[in-house]
């Protein structure tokens, strides 16, 4: 009898909600705040505007601090409160490299980056997942709680933990604490050990991201669009990544750390056929690339979002199922439509 009542209640709720919404509006931003004064105040102001705009949700694509700011616990806690307070309970965050893998830099305080990642996961992902009217975030696993998946109306969302600095493969240094009293030779040995550990972890993240992306496309069955959000710009390849090699379980360094993911995204977007939008930050450009996948994948779009020291704003993205264009993007503060990117994707 209880089960029957529950089924009736579920049916009534579904009927009351009607068909999934064909139009979905959400906000994306990242690479901010990069300082404790100007950008922090700007982000608070952006939060005021977002709450008044009544967006369905906000996605922060990482870098809650500048690369030159210390990764100390007090600063990280303060930035967490600001970011998650943009629209309380409805902010989805995915990590950036400044938030953990670059914390081993001298200017960031020379912290152990893998230890910083553990702390970051506890800080952001130990509580209940974000949710809103008709949507609730699901997590990949206890090992990768930052990877999220949810459906809002006719639009499927997924976040992937993909960062700069070779996706955690490059610039791996021991912490200040670990090197105290050590000889130069001991520091060398420690560095080699940390590099092996970090690159192995990067490989595991790659596999987890590929698995999660495939699950997102499966979950998108019946959806009319898919949004993929990560931190790193997959077209921004550094000198050590322009070797023609693709990072995998055999090639660990001096390789393209994003090629496998991008190839998988393109292939699955072709099969999906409906519009797919890749959102990321990490670089200075702020633009929307239509037909990012080229002639073979005309339904794959890319939004290089606002942030850094270039554009202090949030992007308001509206998805209209069946429309042309399916994604409309404008600045929250300026109201201006985003410019179109003028450069195609770099081939690995």
mmCIF file of C-alpha atoms in Angstrom, residues 21 23-29 50-51 53-60 83-84 86-93 129-137 148-153 155-159 227 229 314-319 332:
data_model
loop_
_atom_site.group_PDB
_atom_site.id
_atom_site.type_symbol
_atom_site.label_atom_id
_atom_site.label_comp_id
_atom_site.label_asym_id
_atom_site.label_seq_id
_atom_site.Cartn_x
_atom_site.Cartn_y
_atom_site.Cartn_z
ATOM 1 C CA UNK A 21 11.528 22.471 -20.253
ATOM 2 C CA UNK A 23 14.630 26.258 -22.545
ATOM 3 C CA UNK A 24 17.279 26.139 -19.810
ATOM 4 C CA UNK A 25 19.291 29.094 -18.488
ATOM 5 C CA UNK A 26 22.447 28.753 -16.421
ATOM 6 C CA UNK A 27 25.574 30.754 -15.585
ATOM 7 C CA UNK A 28 29.241 29.824 -16.008
ATOM 8 C CA UNK A 29 32.357 31.557 -14.716
ATOM 9 C CA UNK A 50 23.085 36.140 -10.299
ATOM 10 C CA UNK A 51 20.638 35.781 -7.430
ATOM 11 C CA UNK A 53 18.663 36.989 -12.349
ATOM 12 C CA UNK A 54 17.196 33.768 -10.916
ATOM 13 C CA UNK A 55 19.356 31.454 -13.030
ATOM 14 C CA UNK A 56 18.740 27.728 -12.619
ATOM 15 C CA UNK A 57 22.301 27.043 -11.524
ATOM 16 C CA UNK A 58 25.878 28.347 -11.594
ATOM 17 C CA UNK A 59 28.936 26.386 -12.711
ATOM 18 C CA UNK A 60 32.393 27.543 -11.595
ATOM 19 C CA UNK A 83 32.105 30.702 -4.671
ATOM 20 C CA UNK A 84 29.454 28.436 -3.154
ATOM 21 C CA UNK A 86 27.061 32.902 -5.406
ATOM 22 C CA UNK A 87 23.680 31.151 -5.465
ATOM 23 C CA UNK A 88 23.591 29.026 -2.295
ATOM 24 C CA UNK A 89 22.923 25.347 -2.886
ATOM 25 C CA UNK A 90 23.018 25.680 -6.680
ATOM 26 C CA UNK A 91 26.720 26.097 -7.475
ATOM 27 C CA UNK A 92 28.593 23.249 -9.158
ATOM 28 C CA UNK A 93 32.384 23.582 -8.928
ATOM 29 C CA UNK A 129 25.613 17.737 -3.670
ATOM 30 C CA UNK A 130 23.973 20.815 -5.226
ATOM 31 C CA UNK A 131 20.347 20.584 -6.306
ATOM 32 C CA UNK A 132 17.524 22.739 -7.562
ATOM 33 C CA UNK A 133 14.050 22.631 -9.008
ATOM 34 C CA UNK A 134 13.953 19.348 -10.907
ATOM 35 C CA UNK A 135 17.665 18.545 -10.763
ATOM 36 C CA UNK A 136 20.192 17.032 -8.374
ATOM 37 C CA UNK A 137 23.898 16.365 -8.880
ATOM 38 C CA UNK A 148 29.306 15.522 -11.490
ATOM 39 C CA UNK A 149 26.333 14.528 -13.624
ATOM 40 C CA UNK A 150 22.787 15.895 -13.735
ATOM 41 C CA UNK A 151 19.855 16.640 -16.039
ATOM 42 C CA UNK A 152 17.915 19.885 -16.160
ATOM 43 C CA UNK A 153 14.954 19.984 -18.504
ATOM 44 C CA UNK A 155 19.723 19.463 -21.198
ATOM 45 C CA UNK A 156 22.250 16.974 -19.775
ATOM 46 C CA UNK A 157 25.259 18.296 -17.814
ATOM 47 C CA UNK A 158 28.602 16.735 -16.869
ATOM 48 C CA UNK A 159 31.765 18.089 -15.229
ATOM 49 C CA UNK A 227 27.001 20.536 -21.701
ATOM 50 C CA UNK A 229 32.394 21.644 -18.253
ATOM 51 C CA UNK A 314 29.762 35.573 -15.686
ATOM 52 C CA UNK A 315 28.311 34.164 -18.892
ATOM 53 C CA UNK A 316 24.585 33.545 -19.028
ATOM 54 C CA UNK A 317 23.924 30.573 -21.301
ATOM 55 C CA UNK A 318 20.443 29.838 -22.617
ATOM 56 C CA UNK A 319 19.762 26.529 -24.305
ATOM 57 C CA UNK A 332 25.734 38.964 -16.970
#
